[in-house]
PDB file of C-alpha atoms in Angstrom:
ATOM      1  CA  MET A 249    -104.071  30.211  69.516  1.00 55.00           C
ATOM      2  CA  PRO A 250    -100.943  28.921  67.785  1.00 72.00           C
ATOM      3  CA  GLU A 251    -100.260  25.262  68.402  1.00 84.00           C
ATOM      4  CA  PHE A 252     -96.567  25.822  69.138  1.00 86.00           C
ATOM      5  CA  ILE A 253     -97.500  27.938  72.173  1.00 88.00           C
ATOM      6  CA  THR A 254     -99.624  25.100  73.503  1.00 88.00           C
ATOM      7  CA  GLU A 255     -96.686  22.756  72.923  1.00 93.00           C
ATOM      8  CA  LEU A 256     -94.360  25.110  74.813  1.00 93.00           C
ATOM      9  CA  TRP A 257     -96.713  25.221  77.806  1.00 93.00           C
ATOM     10  CA  LEU A 258     -97.006  21.436  77.761  1.00 94.00           C
ATOM     11  CA  GLU A 259     -93.211  21.142  77.614  1.00 96.00           C
ATOM     12  CA  LYS A 260     -92.926  23.561  80.531  1.00 96.00           C
ATOM     13  CA  HIS A 261     -95.381  21.432  82.504  1.00 97.00           C
ATOM     14  CA  ALA A 262     -93.390  18.265  81.743  1.00 98.00           C
ATOM     15  CA  ILE A 263     -90.146  19.896  82.891  1.00 98.00           C
ATOM     16  CA  LEU A 264     -91.756  21.184  86.086  1.00 98.00           C
ATOM     17  CA  THR A 265     -93.131  17.697  86.742  1.00 98.00           C
ATOM     18  CA  ASP A 266     -89.620  16.245  86.408  1.00 98.00           C
ATOM     19  CA  ILE A 267     -88.220  18.925  88.706  1.00 98.00           C
ATOM     20  CA  TYR A 268     -90.928  18.223  91.278  1.00 98.00           C
ATOM     21  CA  GLU A 269     -90.163  14.490  91.236  1.00 98.00           C
ATOM     22  CA  LEU A 270     -86.452  15.194  91.690  1.00 98.00           C
ATOM     23  CA  THR A 271     -87.270  17.595  94.510  1.00 97.00           C
ATOM     24  CA  GLN A 272     -89.131  14.794  96.293  1.00 97.00           C
ATOM     25  CA  HIS A 273     -86.030  12.585  96.011  1.00 97.00           C
ATOM     26  CA  GLN A 274     -83.893  15.488  97.207  1.00 97.00           C
ATOM     27  CA  TYR A 275     -86.073  15.819 100.307  1.00 97.00           C
ATOM     28  CA  THR A 276     -85.540  12.130 101.094  1.00 96.00           C
ATOM     29  CA  TYR A 277     -81.770  12.514 100.713  1.00 97.00           C
ATOM     30  CA  VAL A 278     -81.785  15.585 102.957  1.00 96.00           C
ATOM     31  CA  GLU A 279     -83.812  13.709 105.584  1.00 95.00           C
ATOM     32  CA  ASN A 280     -81.299  10.848 105.529  1.00 95.00           C
ATOM     33  CA  ASN A 281     -78.237  13.143 105.500  1.00 92.00           C
ATOM     34  CA  GLN A 282     -77.088  11.698 102.159  1.00 94.00           C
ATOM     35  CA  ILE A 283     -75.243  14.705 100.784  1.00 92.00           C
ATOM     36  CA  ASP A 284     -73.909  12.840  97.727  1.00 95.00           C
ATOM     37  CA  GLY A 285     -77.490  12.081  96.716  1.00 96.00           C
ATOM     38  CA  VAL A 286     -78.480  15.717  97.229  1.00 95.00           C
ATOM     39  CA  LEU A 287     -75.606  16.878  95.029  1.00 96.00           C
ATOM     40  CA  ASP A 288     -76.558  14.399  92.306  1.00 97.00           C
ATOM     41  CA  ILE A 289     -80.165  15.615  92.370  1.00 97.00           C
ATOM     42  CA  LEU A 290     -79.041  19.243  92.225  1.00 96.00           C
ATOM     43  CA  ALA A 291     -76.960  18.513  89.123  1.00 97.00           C
ATOM     44  CA  GLN A 292     -79.940  16.869  87.434  1.00 97.00           C
ATOM     45  CA  LYS A 293     -82.198  19.751  88.407  1.00 97.00           C
ATOM     46  CA  GLN A 294     -79.707  22.261  87.020  1.00 98.00           C
ATOM     47  CA  ARG A 295     -80.027  20.703  83.568  1.00 98.00           C
ATOM     48  CA  LEU A 296     -83.816  20.798  83.801  1.00 98.00           C
ATOM     49  CA  LEU A 297     -83.759  24.410  84.956  1.00 97.00           C
ATOM     50  CA  ALA A 298     -81.678  25.317  81.909  1.00 98.00           C
ATOM     51  CA  ARG A 299     -84.298  23.673  79.678  1.00 98.00           C
ATOM     52  CA  LEU A 300     -87.074  25.456  81.560  1.00 97.00           C
ATOM     53  CA  GLN A 301     -85.330  28.763  81.027  1.00 97.00           C
ATOM     54  CA  GLN A 302     -85.151  28.062  77.284  1.00 97.00           C
ATOM     55  CA  VAL A 303     -88.861  27.250  77.143  1.00 96.00           C
ATOM     56  CA  ASP A 304     -89.740  30.392  79.104  1.00 95.00           C
ATOM     57  CA  SER A 305     -87.568  32.429  76.761  1.00 95.00           C
ATOM     58  CA  ARG A 306     -89.321  30.948  73.723  1.00 94.00           C
ATOM     59  CA  LEU A 307     -92.708  31.705  75.286  1.00 89.00           C
ATOM     60  CA  THR A 308     -91.655  35.300  75.871  1.00 89.00           C
ATOM     61  CA  ARG A 309     -90.276  35.649  72.347  1.00 88.00           C
ATOM     62  CA  SER A 310     -93.459  34.229  70.849  1.00 81.00           C
ATOM     63  CA  GLY A 311     -95.371  37.121  72.394  1.00 68.00           C
ATOM     64  CA  ASP A 312     -92.718  39.639  71.317  1.00 61.00           C
ATOM     65  CA  GLN A 313     -92.628  38.438  67.697  1.00 59.00           C
ATOM     66  CA  LYS A 314     -96.297  39.180  67.328  1.00 56.00           C
ATOM     67  CA  GLY A 315     -95.679  42.681  68.593  1.00 50.00           C
ATOM     68  CA  GLY A 316     -97.370  41.629  71.762  1.00 52.00           C
ATOM     69  CA  SER A 317     -96.860  42.862  75.233  1.00 54.00           C
ATOM     70  CA  ALA A 318     -96.649  40.988  78.497  1.00 58.00           C
ATOM     71  CA  GLU A 319    -100.425  41.386  78.651  1.00 59.00           C
ATOM     72  CA  ASP A 320    -100.768  39.606  75.291  1.00 55.00           C
ATOM     73  CA  THR A 321     -98.667  36.750  76.626  1.00 56.00           C
ATOM     74  CA  ARG A 322    -100.955  36.537  79.665  1.00 62.00           C
ATOM     75  CA  ASN A 323    -103.976  36.509  77.361  1.00 58.00           C
ATOM     76  CA  ILE A 324    -102.499  33.611  75.404  1.00 60.00           C
ATOM     77  CA  ALA A 325    -101.844  31.825  78.690  1.00 60.00           C
ATOM     78  CA  SER A 326    -105.447  32.416  79.734  1.00 65.00           C
ATOM     79  CA  GLY A 327    -106.471  30.337  76.717  1.00 68.00           C
ATOM     80  CA  LEU A 328    -104.638  27.415  78.329  1.00 79.00           C
ATOM     81  CA  PRO A 329    -106.094  27.586  81.825  1.00 85.00           C
ATOM     82  CA  GLU A 330    -105.554  23.944  82.749  1.00 91.00           C
ATOM     83  CA  VAL A 331    -101.879  23.650  81.880  1.00 91.00           C
ATOM     84  CA  VAL A 332    -101.025  27.132  83.172  1.00 90.00           C
ATOM     85  CA  LYS A 333    -102.764  26.405  86.472  1.00 93.00           C
ATOM     86  CA  ALA A 334    -100.983  23.060  86.735  1.00 95.00           C
ATOM     87  CA  CYS A 335     -97.619  24.763  86.087  1.00 95.00           C
ATOM     88  CA  ARG A 336     -98.268  27.322  88.805  1.00 95.00           C
ATOM     89  CA  GLU A 337     -99.320  24.628  91.274  1.00 96.00           C
ATOM     90  CA  LEU A 338     -96.212  22.571  90.525  1.00 97.00           C
ATOM     91  CA  LEU A 339     -94.010  25.607  90.946  1.00 97.00           C
ATOM     92  CA  GLU A 340     -95.593  26.361  94.331  1.00 98.00           C
ATOM     93  CA  LYS A 341     -95.044  22.759  95.457  1.00 98.00           C
ATOM     94  CA  ILE A 342     -91.430  22.842  94.280  1.00 97.00           C
ATOM     95  CA  VAL A 343     -90.764  26.073  96.168  1.00 97.00           C
ATOM     96  CA  GLN A 344     -92.367  24.657  99.319  1.00 98.00           C
ATOM     97  CA  VAL A 345     -90.248  21.489  99.286  1.00 97.00           C
ATOM     98  CA  GLU A 346     -87.110  23.505  98.466  1.00 97.00           C
ATOM     99  CA  GLN A 347     -87.760  25.737 101.477  1.00 97.00           C
ATOM    100  CA  GLU A 348     -88.215  22.683 103.707  1.00 97.00           C
ATOM    101  CA  CYS A 349     -84.960  21.181 102.410  1.00 95.00           C
ATOM    102  CA  HIS A 350     -83.175  24.477 102.955  1.00 95.00           C
ATOM    103  CA  ALA A 351     -84.445  24.714 106.542  1.00 96.00           C
ATOM    104  CA  ARG A 352     -83.412  21.131 107.319  1.00 95.00           C
ATOM    105  CA  LEU A 353     -79.955  21.619 105.809  1.00 93.00           C
ATOM    106  CA  GLU A 354     -79.466  24.806 107.821  1.00 94.00           C
ATOM    107  CA  LYS A 355     -80.535  22.990 110.988  1.00 94.00           C
ATOM    108  CA  ARG A 356     -78.063  20.187 110.258  1.00 91.00           C
ATOM    109  CA  ARG A 357     -75.294  22.700 109.496  1.00 91.00           C
ATOM    110  CA  ASP A 358     -75.930  24.484 112.788  1.00 91.00           C
ATOM    111  CA  ALA A 359     -75.897  21.188 114.698  1.00 90.00           C
ATOM    112  CA  ILE A 360     -72.566  20.239 113.130  1.00 89.00           C
ATOM    113  CA  ALA A 361     -71.133  23.665 113.948  1.00 86.00           C
ATOM    114  CA  ALA A 362     -72.256  23.263 117.560  1.00 87.00           C
ATOM    115  CA  GLU A 363     -70.672  19.801 117.751  1.00 87.00           C
ATOM    116  CA  LEU A 364     -67.411  21.124 116.334  1.00 85.00           C
ATOM    117  CA  GLY A 365     -67.468  23.989 118.818  1.00 83.00           C
ATOM    118  CA  GLN A 366     -67.952  21.556 121.688  1.00 84.00           C
ATOM    119  CA  LEU A 367     -65.179  19.329 120.389  1.00 83.00           C
ATOM    120  CA  HIS A 368     -62.855  22.314 120.231  1.00 76.00           C
ATOM    121  CA  GLU A 369     -63.731  23.270 123.813  1.00 80.00           C
ATOM    122  CA  VAL A 370     -63.120  19.705 125.008  1.00 80.00           C
ATOM    123  CA  SER A 371     -59.765  19.700 123.255  1.00 79.00           C
ATOM    124  CA  ARG A 372     -58.788  22.997 124.893  1.00 78.00           C
ATOM    125  CA  ALA A 373     -59.925  21.781 128.323  1.00 78.00           C
ATOM    126  CA  ARG A 374     -57.974  18.564 127.918  1.00 77.00           C
ATOM    127  CA  ALA A 375     -54.875  20.478 126.871  1.00 75.00           C
ATOM    128  CA  ALA A 376     -55.204  22.743 129.899  1.00 75.00           C
ATOM    129  CA  TYR A 377     -55.736  19.773 132.197  1.00 76.00           C
ATOM    130  CA  MET A 378     -52.752  17.926 130.813  1.00 75.00           C
ATOM    131  CA  GLY A 379     -50.579  20.971 131.385  1.00 68.00           C
ATOM    132  CA  GLY A 380     -49.066  21.000 127.954  1.00 56.00           C
ATOM    133  CA  ASN A 381     -48.618  17.214 127.817  1.00 56.00           C
ATOM    134  CA  ALA A 382     -51.598  16.869 125.507  1.00 51.00           C
ATOM    135  CA  ILE A 383     -51.119  15.352 122.118  1.00 55.00           C
ATOM    136  CA  PRO A 384     -51.057  18.267 119.650  1.00 57.00           C
ATOM    137  CA  GLY A 385     -53.306  18.502 116.626  1.00 61.00           C
ATOM    138  CA  GLY A 386     -55.612  15.658 117.524  1.00 61.00           C
ATOM    139  CA  GLU A 387     -52.951  13.009 116.904  1.00 64.00           C
ATOM    140  CA  LEU A 388     -53.487   9.577 118.343  1.00 63.00           C
ATOM    141  CA  ASP A 389     -50.770   8.132 120.588  1.00 63.00           C
ATOM    142  CA  LEU A 390     -50.613   4.371 120.060  1.00 65.00           C
ATOM    143  CA  THR A 391     -47.618   3.738 122.343  1.00 71.00           C
ATOM    144  CA  LEU A 392     -48.116   1.354 125.239  1.00 66.00           C
TER     145      LEU A 392
END
């Protein structure tokens, strides 16, 4: 098996490891409602995903250049069982954490939407109660 293919798989594993570590940090930021941290992590992950895509493309081309099929590429990968297995396991872990983050963010979004809906209803009730004397647009009256 060509050494450069082994190097590509090892590079893919290193990138996936970095993505997994960032995903763990992302989960912590999501848990603590630190959206700026989440956005920073997503930007870092985007760069790593671009590198991963390049490595995957080079792996695919290496099979194509030899006149190989997708099956040939799988056969090459089967010669690297440890690193390929580790890559698959990392990818599964990444997907699992991403799904958990997604679910928590959706839950938070829905809670905020519910709070805003309640706030709007309170504002409408107050305006109705005040008979049109309510302060429009949520302005604060500081007169004494």
